[in-house]
């Protein structure tokens, strides 16, 4: 049977998974309602976090499909996938047009010599402008240096949600047949005869984990055949090799994995039995074979310290709270989370290194769902030294805001050592592009939302390490800190809300040292949120319910990571996310402050 290997790529939310699901449904590989986004967090957030494999059969051909995540924090994962497939479906929203991540994934694809098939999706949207968007995509191909062959791309129009693809906008197609036909026509078979007769060569581009089987590797067979229960040689990036044995072998079929005895050249398989296998190594039949070109995994850019929860409320909500339980969980994470690094050497914490705030937040969110309690320190940018020079990660920030807000945005980013590289009008809005140290960007997102009244759009993407940009002064928000343990009362919160924005609502249990809000003045303020009503202050109906409280700013993982200061911890439990001072009493904080100075 012939094989085709493709990946679906796009900016976040443009419809990759919806399209993949529809392809599976129409080829009989999945039922209505089944989706590639199948872990809880993906379902809840409505985004793809991990790239995943499936395959469908069409006209006696097996089409392996990798559905990739669109969020920029996972960009390096998409890059790895692109090395292992033969073509991509580039999905572009018919209203939004090409967005920052469209550009990134297209650029990588073109550099690798792939010939994308373009799918203008969501043509059913009221504000869809497929012709205009097609033109914009063409411009983007040009800008990115596409060669003639690549420029001559095929465009399809789709309503992925309804499982429809068309070759021209006027077609009355009712399913995805035009897309499947295009794939067979435009994407070359995964291997020729020559490769088939060679000894095995396969390369993992992803990892997975199974409680019984241990680490699993997902990879493409470039040459020869892979057989279950056979010994193999693993060639590493340093030119060394080690021995191993395949103990289980799977191919992908719809949403399932199918256990097989052997698989052919060109196929994408998942194997068990190699507990120390890593991305980009070459699995082959004998040690004299040449290794495939290595696949690089991008380095982490930020780090944070992870502790056992030491707050006065520790252990109240979590099932797993001990050092040992947390360590085991983190070790398990390393089996699959390729961009993550963890240093276990410190006595009182684990140092976790990741690719961005979202990347870190997903790990922590998964842990709290599973019943873990932890607390973390403020995320820090990784600074390294290369040939005597201090280097730090930089990001490209692409912003779209109403014109009148652009001044504030430019001023803030410039103040954080950003350099503007583009400023263009965009349909009544302004498009602003900055290059800025990640350090300057940490915590900016929350300010951006406030400054642009929620109307601005902000995308960021790591572009690599560059020379250290010098000191960045950020004006820290002050914290409103509870001086007491107890239940917050509406009456006290009402009085406090003039002095800043609150993170809690009435009846929230608080403890001494817990941060219940920020202060507009910018200085820390210790308060009592549990104070009862004083008779002289009773007004109107006088009941707590009648008090007009502003809705609190809900503390989330990402918000907490963004606004926390160096002398604070974020406490993360299955039920709650609380910000607290490292030193819980005011006396301790004063003493610590003195010692520092
Ligand atoms: N109107 C309309 N909405 C669509 C269409 N296709 C997908 N959507 C919606 O767009 C949203 C995002 O779809 P997904 O398939 O999750 O997007 P994605 O590209 O996989 O997103 P990430 O994996 O997070 O990058 C969902 O709410 C879909 O229902 C379409 O053809 N028309
Ligand atoms: Mg998706």
Coordinates of C-alpha atoms and ligand atoms in Angstrom, one line a residue:
X1 CA 0.0 0.0 0.0
X2 CA 1.2 3.5 -0.8
X3 CA 1.8 6.0 2.0
X4 CA 1.5 9.8 2.1
X5 CA 2.8 11.7 5.0
X6 CA 1.5 15.2 5.7
X7 CA 1.2 17.7 8.6
X8 CA -1.5 20.3 9.1
X9 CA 0.0 23.6 10.2
X10 CA -1.4 27.1 10.9
X11 CA -1.8 29.9 13.3
X12 CA -3.6 29.1 16.5
X13 CA -7.3 28.4 16.0
X14 CA -7.5 28.5 12.2
X15 CA -9.0 25.1 12.2
X16 CA -6.4 22.3 11.9
X17 CA -7.9 20.0 14.4
X18 CA -11.4 20.5 13.1
X19 CA -10.1 19.6 9.6
X20 CA -8.3 16.5 10.9
X21 CA -11.4 15.4 12.8
X22 CA -13.5 15.8 9.7
X23 CA -11.0 13.8 7.6
X24 CA -11.1 11.0 10.0
X25 CA -14.9 11.0 10.2
X26 CA -15.4 11.0 6.4
X27 CA -13.0 8.1 6.0
X28 CA -14.7 6.1 8.7
X29 CA -11.8 6.4 11.2
X30 CA -13.7 8.3 13.8
X31 CA -17.2 8.9 15.1
X32 CA -19.0 12.2 15.3
X33 CA -17.8 14.0 18.4
X34 CA -14.5 12.3 18.6
X35 CA -11.5 14.6 18.3
X36 CA -7.7 14.7 18.1
X37 CA -7.8 17.2 21.0
X38 CA -8.6 14.5 23.5
X39 CA -6.9 15.5 26.7
X40 CA -8.9 17.4 29.3
X41 CA -6.8 20.6 29.1
X42 CA -7.1 20.6 25.3
X43 CA -10.8 20.2 25.5
X44 CA -11.2 22.9 28.1
X45 CA -8.9 25.4 26.5
X46 CA -10.0 24.6 22.9
X47 CA -6.4 24.5 21.7
X48 CA -4.0 21.7 20.7
X49 CA -1.1 21.3 23.1
X50 CA 0.6 18.3 21.7
X51 CA 1.0 17.4 18.1
X52 CA -0.6 14.0 17.4
X53 CA -0.6 11.4 14.7
X54 CA -3.5 9.8 12.9
X55 CA -3.9 8.0 9.6
X56 CA -6.8 7.6 7.2
X57 CA -7.3 5.4 4.2
X58 CA -8.4 6.8 0.9
X59 CA -8.4 5.0 -2.4
X60 CA -6.0 2.3 -1.2
X61 CA -3.6 4.8 0.1
X62 CA -2.7 5.4 3.7
X63 CA -2.4 9.0 4.6
X64 CA -0.5 9.7 7.8
X65 CA -1.5 13.0 9.2
X66 CA 0.2 15.0 12.0
X67 CA -2.1 17.6 13.6
X68 CA 0.2 20.2 15.1
X69 CA -0.4 22.9 17.8
X70 CA -0.7 26.5 16.6
X71 CA 0.4 28.3 19.8
X72 CA 3.8 29.9 19.4
X73 CA 5.2 28.3 22.6
X74 CA 5.0 25.0 20.8
X75 CA 6.6 26.2 17.6
X76 CA 9.7 24.2 18.0
X77 CA 7.6 21.0 18.2
X78 CA 6.0 21.9 14.8
X79 CA 9.5 22.4 13.4
X80 CA 10.5 18.9 14.4
X81 CA 7.4 17.4 12.8
X82 CA 8.1 19.2 9.5
X83 CA 11.4 17.4 9.2
X84 CA 9.6 14.1 9.1
X85 CA 6.7 14.6 6.7
X86 CA 6.6 15.2 2.9
X87 CA 4.0 18.0 2.6
X88 CA 1.9 20.4 4.6
X89 CA -1.6 21.6 4.5
X90 CA -1.3 25.3 5.4
X91 CA -4.7 26.3 6.9
X92 CA -5.5 30.0 6.9
X93 CA -8.6 31.6 8.3
X94 CA -10.6 33.3 5.5
X95 CA -11.3 36.3 7.7
X96 CA -8.2 36.8 9.7
X97 CA -5.8 36.0 6.9
X98 CA -2.1 35.1 7.6
X99 CA -1.1 35.7 11.2
X100 CA 2.3 35.6 12.9
X101 CA 2.4 31.8 13.4
X102 CA 1.2 31.3 9.8
X103 CA 4.4 33.1 8.8
X104 CA 6.6 31.1 11.1
X105 CA 5.3 27.6 10.1
X106 CA 5.3 28.6 6.4
X107 CA 8.8 29.9 6.6
X108 CA 10.1 26.7 8.1
X109 CA 8.2 24.6 5.5
X110 CA 9.6 26.6 2.6
X111 CA 13.1 26.4 4.0
X112 CA 12.8 22.6 4.1
X113 CA 11.8 22.6 0.5
X114 CA 8.2 21.5 1.2
X115 CA 5.4 22.4 -1.2
X116 CA 2.5 23.5 0.9
X117 CA -1.2 23.0 -0.1
X118 CA -3.1 26.1 1.0
X119 CA -6.5 25.8 2.6
X120 CA -8.5 28.9 3.1
X121 CA -10.8 27.8 5.9
X122 CA -13.9 29.2 7.5
X123 CA -15.3 30.6 4.3
X124 CA -18.7 30.4 5.9
X125 CA -17.8 33.3 8.2
X126 CA -19.8 36.5 7.6
X127 CA -16.6 38.6 7.3
X128 CA -14.8 36.0 5.3
X129 CA -12.7 37.5 2.4
X130 CA -11.2 34.4 0.7
X131 CA -9.9 36.2 -2.4
X132 CA -8.2 38.9 -0.5
X133 CA -6.7 36.3 1.9
X134 CA -5.5 34.2 -0.9
X135 CA -3.7 37.2 -2.3
X136 CA -2.2 37.8 1.1
X137 CA -1.0 34.3 1.3
X138 CA 0.6 34.6 -2.1
X139 CA 2.4 37.8 -0.9
X140 CA 3.6 35.9 2.1
X141 CA 5.1 33.1 0.0
X142 CA 6.9 35.8 -2.0
X143 CA 8.2 37.6 1.1
X144 CA 9.5 34.4 2.5
X145 CA 11.5 33.6 -0.6
X146 CA 9.4 30.8 -2.0
X147 CA 10.8 29.3 -5.2
X148 CA 8.8 29.0 -8.4
X149 CA 7.6 25.5 -7.7
X150 CA 6.5 26.5 -4.2
X151 CA 4.8 29.7 -5.5
X152 CA 2.7 27.6 -7.8
X153 CA 0.8 26.2 -4.8
X154 CA -2.7 24.7 -4.9
X155 CA -5.4 26.5 -3.0
X156 CA -8.6 24.9 -1.7
X157 CA -11.4 26.6 0.2
X158 CA -13.0 24.9 3.2
X159 CA -15.5 24.9 5.9
X160 CA -13.7 22.4 8.1
X161 CA -16.5 22.6 10.7
X162 CA -18.9 21.2 8.1
X163 CA -16.4 18.9 6.5
X164 CA -16.4 20.6 3.1
X165 CA -13.5 21.5 0.8
X166 CA -13.8 23.1 -2.6
X167 CA -11.4 23.6 -5.5
X168 CA -13.0 26.8 -6.5
X169 CA -15.3 29.0 -4.4
X170 CA -18.2 28.3 -6.7
X171 CA -18.1 24.5 -6.4
X172 CA -21.0 22.8 -4.7
X173 CA -18.8 20.2 -3.0
X174 CA -20.4 18.6 0.1
X175 CA -17.4 16.8 1.6
X176 CA -13.6 16.7 1.7
X177 CA -13.1 14.6 -1.4
X178 CA -11.5 17.5 -3.3
X179 CA -8.9 17.7 -0.5
X180 CA -8.2 14.0 -0.4
X181 CA -7.8 13.9 -4.1
X182 CA -5.4 16.9 -4.0
X183 CA -3.3 15.1 -1.4
X184 CA -3.0 12.0 -3.5
X185 CA -2.2 14.1 -6.6
X186 CA 0.2 16.6 -5.1
X187 CA 2.0 14.8 -2.3
X188 CA 4.6 12.2 -3.4
X189 CA 4.6 8.6 -2.1
X190 CA 6.5 8.3 1.1
X191 CA 9.3 6.1 -0.4
X192 CA 10.7 4.5 -3.5
X193 CA 11.7 0.9 -4.1
X194 CA 15.3 1.6 -3.5
X195 CA 14.7 2.7 0.1
X196 CA 12.6 -0.4 0.7
X197 CA 15.4 -2.8 0.1
X198 CA 17.8 -1.2 2.5
X199 CA 18.4 -2.1 6.1
X200 CA 16.2 -0.3 8.7
X201 CA 16.6 3.4 9.4
X202 CA 14.1 5.3 11.4
X203 CA 14.1 8.5 13.3
X204 CA 11.8 9.6 16.2
X205 CA 10.4 13.1 16.1
X206 CA 8.1 12.8 19.1
X207 CA 8.0 11.0 22.4
X208 CA 5.0 9.5 24.3
X209 CA 4.7 7.6 27.5
X210 CA 2.7 4.6 28.7
X211 CA 2.5 3.4 32.3
X212 CA 3.1 -0.2 31.3
X213 CA 5.4 0.2 28.3
X214 CA 7.4 3.2 29.5
X215 CA 8.8 5.6 27.0
X216 CA 7.5 5.4 23.4
X217 CA 9.0 7.0 20.4
X218 CA 7.1 8.2 17.4
X219 CA 9.1 8.3 14.2
X220 CA 9.3 7.8 10.5
X221 CA 10.8 4.8 8.8
X222 CA 13.1 6.2 6.2
X223 CA 14.6 3.0 4.9
X224 CA 13.9 -0.7 5.2
X225 CA 11.4 -2.4 7.4
X226 CA 10.9 -2.4 11.2
X227 CA 9.9 -5.7 13.0
X228 CA 8.7 -6.2 16.4
X229 CA 11.0 -8.2 18.9
X230 CA 14.1 -7.4 17.0
X231 CA 17.4 -5.9 18.2
X232 CA 18.3 -2.5 16.9
X233 CA 21.2 -0.1 17.1
X234 CA 20.6 3.5 18.3
X235 CA 23.0 6.1 16.9
X236 CA 23.2 9.3 19.0
X237 CA 24.0 12.9 18.0
X238 CA 27.5 12.6 19.2
X239 CA 28.4 9.8 16.9
X240 CA 28.2 7.0 19.5
X241 CA 25.8 4.1 19.4
X242 CA 24.1 1.7 21.8
X243 CA 22.0 -1.4 21.5
X244 CA 18.3 -1.9 22.1
X245 CA 15.4 -4.1 21.3
X246 CA 11.9 -3.2 20.0
X247 CA 9.3 -4.8 22.3
X248 CA 6.1 -3.4 20.8
X249 CA 5.3 -1.7 17.5
X250 CA 2.2 0.3 16.6
X251 CA 0.9 2.2 13.6
X252 CA -1.7 4.9 13.9
X253 CA -5.3 4.4 12.7
X254 CA -7.8 7.1 13.3
X255 CA -7.7 7.8 17.0
X256 CA -6.3 4.4 17.9
X257 CA -3.0 2.7 17.9
X258 CA -2.8 -0.6 16.1
X259 CA -0.3 -3.1 17.3
X260 CA 1.6 -4.6 14.3
X261 CA 4.4 -7.1 13.8
X262 CA 6.2 -5.1 11.2
X263 CA 5.9 -1.8 9.3
X264 CA 7.3 -0.6 5.9
X265 CA 9.5 2.2 4.6
X266 CA 7.7 5.5 4.7
X267 CA 5.3 4.7 7.5
X268 CA 5.1 6.6 10.8
X269 CA 5.2 4.2 13.8
X270 CA 5.3 4.2 17.5
X271 CA 7.8 1.9 19.2
X272 CA 8.3 0.7 22.8
X273 CA 11.4 -1.0 24.3
X274 CA 14.0 1.8 24.1
X275 CA 13.7 3.5 27.5
X276 CA 16.4 6.1 26.8
X277 CA 15.5 6.9 23.2
X278 CA 15.5 10.6 22.3
X279 CA 14.2 12.8 19.5
X280 CA 16.5 12.9 16.5
X281 CA 18.5 9.8 17.2
X282 CA 18.7 7.2 14.4
X283 CA 17.4 3.7 15.0
X284 CA 18.9 1.3 12.6
X285 CA 19.8 -2.4 11.9
X286 CA 23.6 -2.3 12.3
X287 CA 26.3 0.0 13.6
X288 CA 27.9 0.7 10.3
X289 CA 24.9 2.5 8.9
X290 CA 25.2 6.3 8.7
X291 CA 23.0 8.2 11.1
X292 CA 20.3 10.5 9.7
X293 CA 20.8 14.3 10.2
X294 CA 20.1 15.1 13.8
X295 CA 16.9 17.0 14.8
X296 CA 17.5 19.8 17.1
X297 CA 15.4 20.5 20.1
X298 CA 15.2 24.2 21.0
X299 CA 16.7 25.3 24.3
X300 CA 14.5 26.5 27.2
X301 CA 14.2 30.3 27.7
X302 CA 12.7 30.7 31.1
X303 CA 13.0 28.9 34.4
X304 CA 11.2 28.8 37.8
X305 CA 11.7 27.1 41.1
X306 CA 9.1 24.6 42.1
X307 CA 8.6 23.9 45.8
X308 CA 6.4 21.8 47.9
X309 CA 3.5 23.9 49.1
X310 CA 4.5 25.6 52.4
X311 CA 1.5 27.9 52.8
X312 CA -0.7 27.7 55.9
X313 CA -3.4 26.0 53.7
X314 CA -1.0 23.4 52.4
X315 CA -2.3 19.9 52.0
X316 CA -6.0 20.9 52.3
X317 CA -7.0 20.3 48.7
X318 CA -4.3 18.2 47.1
X319 CA -3.8 14.5 47.0
X320 CA -0.1 14.6 46.2
X321 CA 1.8 17.0 48.2
X322 CA 5.1 15.4 49.2
X323 CA 8.5 16.0 47.8
X324 CA 8.8 12.5 46.6
X325 CA 5.4 12.5 44.8
X326 CA 6.3 15.8 43.1
X327 CA 9.7 14.5 42.0
X328 CA 8.2 11.3 40.5
X329 CA 5.6 13.4 38.6
X330 CA 8.3 15.7 37.2
X331 CA 10.5 12.7 36.2
X332 CA 7.5 11.3 34.3
X333 CA 7.0 14.6 32.6
X334 CA 10.5 14.5 31.3
X335 CA 9.7 11.3 29.4
X336 CA 7.4 13.2 27.0
X337 CA 7.9 16.9 27.4
X338 CA 10.8 17.4 25.0
X339 CA 11.4 21.1 25.5
X340 CA 11.5 20.8 29.3
X341 CA 14.5 20.5 31.5
X342 CA 14.6 20.0 35.2
X343 CA 17.4 20.3 37.7
X344 CA 16.8 18.0 40.7
X345 CA 20.0 18.9 42.5
X346 CA 18.9 21.6 45.0
X347 CA 17.7 20.5 48.4
X348 CA 14.5 22.5 48.8
X349 CA 13.3 23.0 45.2
X350 CA 13.4 21.7 41.6
X351 CA 14.5 24.1 38.9
X352 CA 12.2 23.8 35.9
X353 CA 13.3 25.2 32.5
X354 CA 10.8 25.7 29.7
X355 CA 10.0 27.4 26.4
X356 CA 7.6 30.1 27.6
X357 CA 5.0 31.0 30.1
X358 CA 2.3 28.9 28.4
X359 CA 4.6 25.9 28.2
X360 CA 5.2 26.1 32.0
X361 CA 1.6 26.8 32.8
X362 CA 0.4 23.7 30.9
X363 CA 2.6 21.5 33.1
X364 CA 1.4 23.1 36.3
X365 CA -2.2 23.0 35.2
X366 CA -2.0 19.3 34.4
X367 CA -0.4 18.7 37.8
X368 CA -3.1 20.5 39.7
X369 CA -5.8 18.6 37.8
X370 CA -4.1 15.3 38.7
X371 CA -4.3 16.4 42.4
X372 CA -0.9 17.9 43.0
X373 CA -0.1 20.9 45.2
X374 CA 3.0 23.0 44.6
X375 CA 4.2 26.5 44.8
X376 CA 6.5 28.3 42.4
X377 CA 8.8 31.3 42.3
X378 CA 8.7 34.1 39.8
X379 CA 9.7 32.9 36.3
X380 CA 13.1 34.1 35.3
X381 CA 14.7 34.5 31.9
X382 CA 17.7 32.2 31.3
X383 CA 20.9 34.2 30.8
X384 CA 23.8 32.3 29.4
X385 CA 27.4 33.1 28.5
X386 CA 28.7 32.4 25.0
X387 CA 32.3 33.1 24.4
X388 CA 32.5 35.5 27.3
X389 CA 29.4 37.4 26.2
X390 CA 26.2 37.5 28.3
X391 CA 23.2 36.4 26.1
X392 CA 19.5 36.4 26.8
X393 CA 16.4 35.2 24.8
X394 CA 14.6 37.7 22.6
X395 CA 11.1 37.6 21.2
X396 CA 9.3 39.0 18.3
X397 CA 6.1 40.7 19.5
X398 CA 3.4 41.4 17.0
X399 CA 0.6 43.7 18.1
X400 CA -2.6 44.9 16.6
X401 CA -4.3 47.7 18.4
X402 CA -6.8 50.5 17.8
X403 CA -4.7 53.4 16.5
X404 CA -5.2 55.7 19.5
X405 CA -3.7 53.1 21.8
X406 CA -0.5 52.6 19.8
X407 CA 1.3 55.4 21.6
X408 CA 1.0 53.8 25.0
X409 CA 2.1 50.4 23.7
X410 CA 5.1 51.8 21.9
X411 CA 6.2 53.8 25.0
X412 CA 5.9 50.8 27.3
X413 CA 7.7 48.3 25.1
X414 CA 10.5 50.8 24.3
X415 CA 10.9 51.4 28.0
X416 CA 11.4 47.6 28.4
X417 CA 14.3 47.7 25.9
X418 CA 12.2 46.7 22.9
X419 CA 13.1 47.9 19.4
X420 CA 10.3 48.6 17.0
X421 CA 10.8 47.0 13.6
X422 CA 7.5 47.8 12.0
X423 CA 4.6 50.2 12.3
X424 CA 1.9 50.0 9.8
X425 CA -1.8 51.0 9.5
X426 CA -4.1 47.9 9.3
X427 CA -7.8 48.5 8.6
X428 CA -8.2 51.3 11.1
X429 CA -5.9 49.5 13.6
X430 CA -2.2 49.8 13.9
X431 CA 0.2 46.8 13.5
X432 CA 3.3 47.2 15.6
X433 CA 6.2 44.8 15.6
X434 CA 8.9 44.8 18.2
X435 CA 12.0 42.8 19.0
X436 CA 12.4 42.7 22.8
X437 CA 14.2 40.7 25.4
X438 CA 11.9 38.0 26.9
X439 CA 12.9 39.6 30.2
X440 CA 11.2 42.9 29.2
X441 CA 8.1 41.0 28.2
X442 CA 7.5 39.0 31.4
X443 CA 4.4 40.3 33.0
X444 CA 3.7 42.7 30.2
X445 CA 0.7 40.8 28.9
X446 CA -1.5 41.8 31.8
X447 CA -0.6 45.4 31.4
X448 CA -1.3 45.2 27.7
X449 CA -4.8 43.9 28.4
X450 CA -5.5 46.8 30.7
X451 CA -3.8 49.5 28.5
X452 CA -5.8 48.4 25.4
X453 CA -9.0 47.7 27.3
X454 CA -9.0 44.2 26.0
X455 CA -9.2 45.3 22.4
X456 CA -5.5 44.7 21.5
X457 CA -4.1 41.5 20.1
X458 CA -0.6 40.4 21.1
X459 CA 1.5 37.5 19.7
X460 CA 5.0 36.6 20.8
X461 CA 7.5 34.2 19.6
X462 CA 11.0 33.4 20.8
X463 CA 13.5 34.2 18.1
X464 CA 16.7 33.2 19.9
X465 CA 19.5 34.3 22.2
X466 CA 21.1 37.7 21.6
X467 CA 23.5 39.9 23.6
X468 CA 22.1 41.0 27.0
X469 CA 20.2 44.2 26.6
X470 CA 21.0 45.9 29.9
X471 CA 19.0 46.6 33.0
X472 CA 15.3 46.8 32.6
X473 CA 13.3 48.8 35.2
X474 CA 9.8 47.7 35.5
X475 CA 7.5 49.4 37.9
X476 CA 6.3 46.6 40.1
X477 CA 2.7 46.6 41.2
X478 CA 2.3 46.8 44.9
X479 CA 0.6 43.9 46.7
X480 CA -2.3 44.2 49.1
X481 CA -1.4 41.6 51.8
X482 CA -3.7 40.1 54.4
X483 CA -2.4 40.5 58.0
X484 CA -4.7 37.9 59.3
X485 CA -6.1 34.4 58.9
X486 CA -9.9 34.2 58.4
X487 CA -12.8 34.7 56.1
X488 CA -12.8 37.8 53.9
X489 CA -15.9 39.9 54.4
X490 CA -17.7 41.9 51.8
X491 CA -17.7 45.0 54.0
X492 CA -13.9 45.1 54.4
X493 CA -13.3 44.3 50.7
X494 CA -15.7 47.2 49.9
X495 CA -13.4 49.5 51.8
X496 CA -10.3 48.1 50.3
X497 CA -11.3 48.3 46.7
X498 CA -10.6 52.0 46.5
X499 CA -6.9 51.3 47.1
X500 CA -6.3 48.8 44.3
X501 CA -7.9 45.8 42.5
X502 CA -8.8 42.8 44.5
X503 CA -8.1 39.1 43.6
X504 CA -10.7 37.6 46.0
X505 CA -14.4 37.8 46.7
X506 CA -16.3 37.8 50.0
X507 CA -16.1 34.5 52.0
X508 CA -12.7 33.6 50.5
X509 CA -10.5 32.1 53.2
X510 CA -7.3 34.0 53.6
X511 CA -4.1 33.7 55.6
X512 CA -1.5 36.0 56.9
X513 CA 0.9 36.9 54.1
X514 CA -1.6 36.0 51.4
X515 CA -1.9 38.6 48.6
X516 CA -5.5 39.6 48.1
X517 CA -5.1 42.3 45.5
X518 CA -2.8 44.9 44.1
X519 CA -2.4 48.5 45.1
X520 CA -2.7 51.4 42.8
X521 CA 0.0 53.3 44.6
X522 CA 2.6 50.7 43.8
X523 CA 3.7 50.0 47.3
X524 CA 2.9 46.9 49.4
X525 CA 0.1 47.4 51.9
X526 CA -0.8 45.1 54.8
X527 CA -4.6 45.0 55.4
X528 CA -7.3 43.2 57.3
X529 CA -9.9 41.9 54.9
X530 CA -11.8 40.1 57.6
X531 CA -12.9 43.1 59.6
X532 CA -16.6 43.1 60.4
X533 CA -19.0 45.9 60.0
X534 CA -18.8 48.8 62.3
X535 CA -22.1 50.1 63.4
X536 CA -21.3 53.7 62.6
X537 CA -20.7 52.7 59.0
X538 CA -23.9 51.0 58.2
X539 CA -25.6 52.5 55.3
X540 CA -28.8 51.7 53.4
X541 CA -29.9 48.1 53.9
X542 CA -26.6 47.3 55.5
X543 CA -26.3 43.7 54.5
X544 CA -23.2 42.4 53.0
X545 CA -25.0 41.5 49.8
X546 CA -26.1 45.0 49.2
X547 CA -22.6 46.3 49.0
X548 CA -21.5 47.2 45.5
X549 CA -18.2 45.3 45.0
X550 CA -16.2 45.4 41.8
X551 CA -15.8 41.9 40.3
X552 CA -12.4 40.6 41.5
X553 CA -9.5 39.9 39.1
X554 CA -9.6 36.1 39.0
X555 CA -6.2 34.6 39.8
X556 CA -5.1 32.2 37.1
X557 CA -1.9 30.4 36.6
X558 CA -0.7 32.6 33.7
X559 CA -1.9 35.8 35.3
X560 CA -0.2 34.9 38.6
X561 CA 3.1 34.0 36.8
X562 CA 2.9 37.3 35.0
X563 CA 2.2 39.6 37.9
X564 CA 4.1 38.0 40.8
X565 CA 7.2 39.6 42.2
X566 CA 10.5 38.2 43.2
X567 CA 9.6 38.0 46.9
X568 CA 6.4 36.1 46.3
X569 CA 5.2 32.5 45.6
X570 CA 2.3 31.3 43.6
X571 CA 0.5 28.6 45.4
X572 CA -1.1 26.0 43.1
X573 CA -3.6 23.4 44.3
X574 CA -6.4 21.5 42.6
X575 CA -9.0 24.1 43.8
X576 CA -7.1 27.3 44.2
X577 CA -4.4 29.6 42.8
X578 CA -3.2 32.0 45.5
X579 CA -0.4 34.5 45.5
X580 CA 1.5 34.9 48.7
X581 CA 4.6 36.6 50.1
X582 CA 7.6 34.3 50.7
X583 CA 7.7 35.8 54.2
X584 CA 4.3 35.6 55.7
X585 CA 4.5 38.1 58.5
X586 CA 5.3 41.8 58.2
X587 CA 8.1 41.5 60.7
X588 CA 9.8 38.8 58.7
X589 CA 9.5 40.9 55.5
X590 CA 10.9 44.0 57.1
X591 CA 13.8 41.9 58.5
X592 CA 14.4 40.3 55.1
X593 CA 14.3 43.7 53.4
X594 CA 16.9 45.0 55.8
X595 CA 19.2 42.1 55.4
X596 CA 19.1 42.4 51.6
X597 CA 20.0 46.1 51.7
Ligands
LIG1 N1 -17.1 29.3 11.3 C1 -16.2 28.3 11.2 N2 -15.6 27.9 12.3 C2 -14.6 26.9 12.2 C3 -14.4 26.3 11.0 N3 -13.4 25.3 11.2 C4 -13.1 25.4 12.6 N4 -13.8 26.4 13.2 C5 -13.8 26.7 14.6 O1 -12.6 27.4 14.9 C6 -12.2 27.1 16.2 C7 -10.8 26.5 16.3 O2 -10.7 25.3 15.6 P1 -9.6 24.2 15.9 O3 -9.8 23.2 14.9 O4 -9.5 23.8 17.3 O5 -8.3 25.1 15.5 P2 -6.8 24.6 15.5 O6 -6.1 25.2 14.4 O7 -6.7 23.1 15.7 O8 -6.3 25.3 16.9 P3 -4.9 25.0 17.6 O9 -4.6 23.6 17.5 O10 -5.1 25.5 19.0 O11 -3.8 25.9 16.9 C8 -13.2 26.1 16.8 O12 -14.1 26.8 17.5 C9 -13.9 25.5 15.5 O13 -15.2 25.1 15.7 C10 -15.1 26.7 9.9 O14 -14.9 26.1 8.8 N5 -16.0 27.7 10.0
LIG2 MG1 -5.7 22.1 17.0

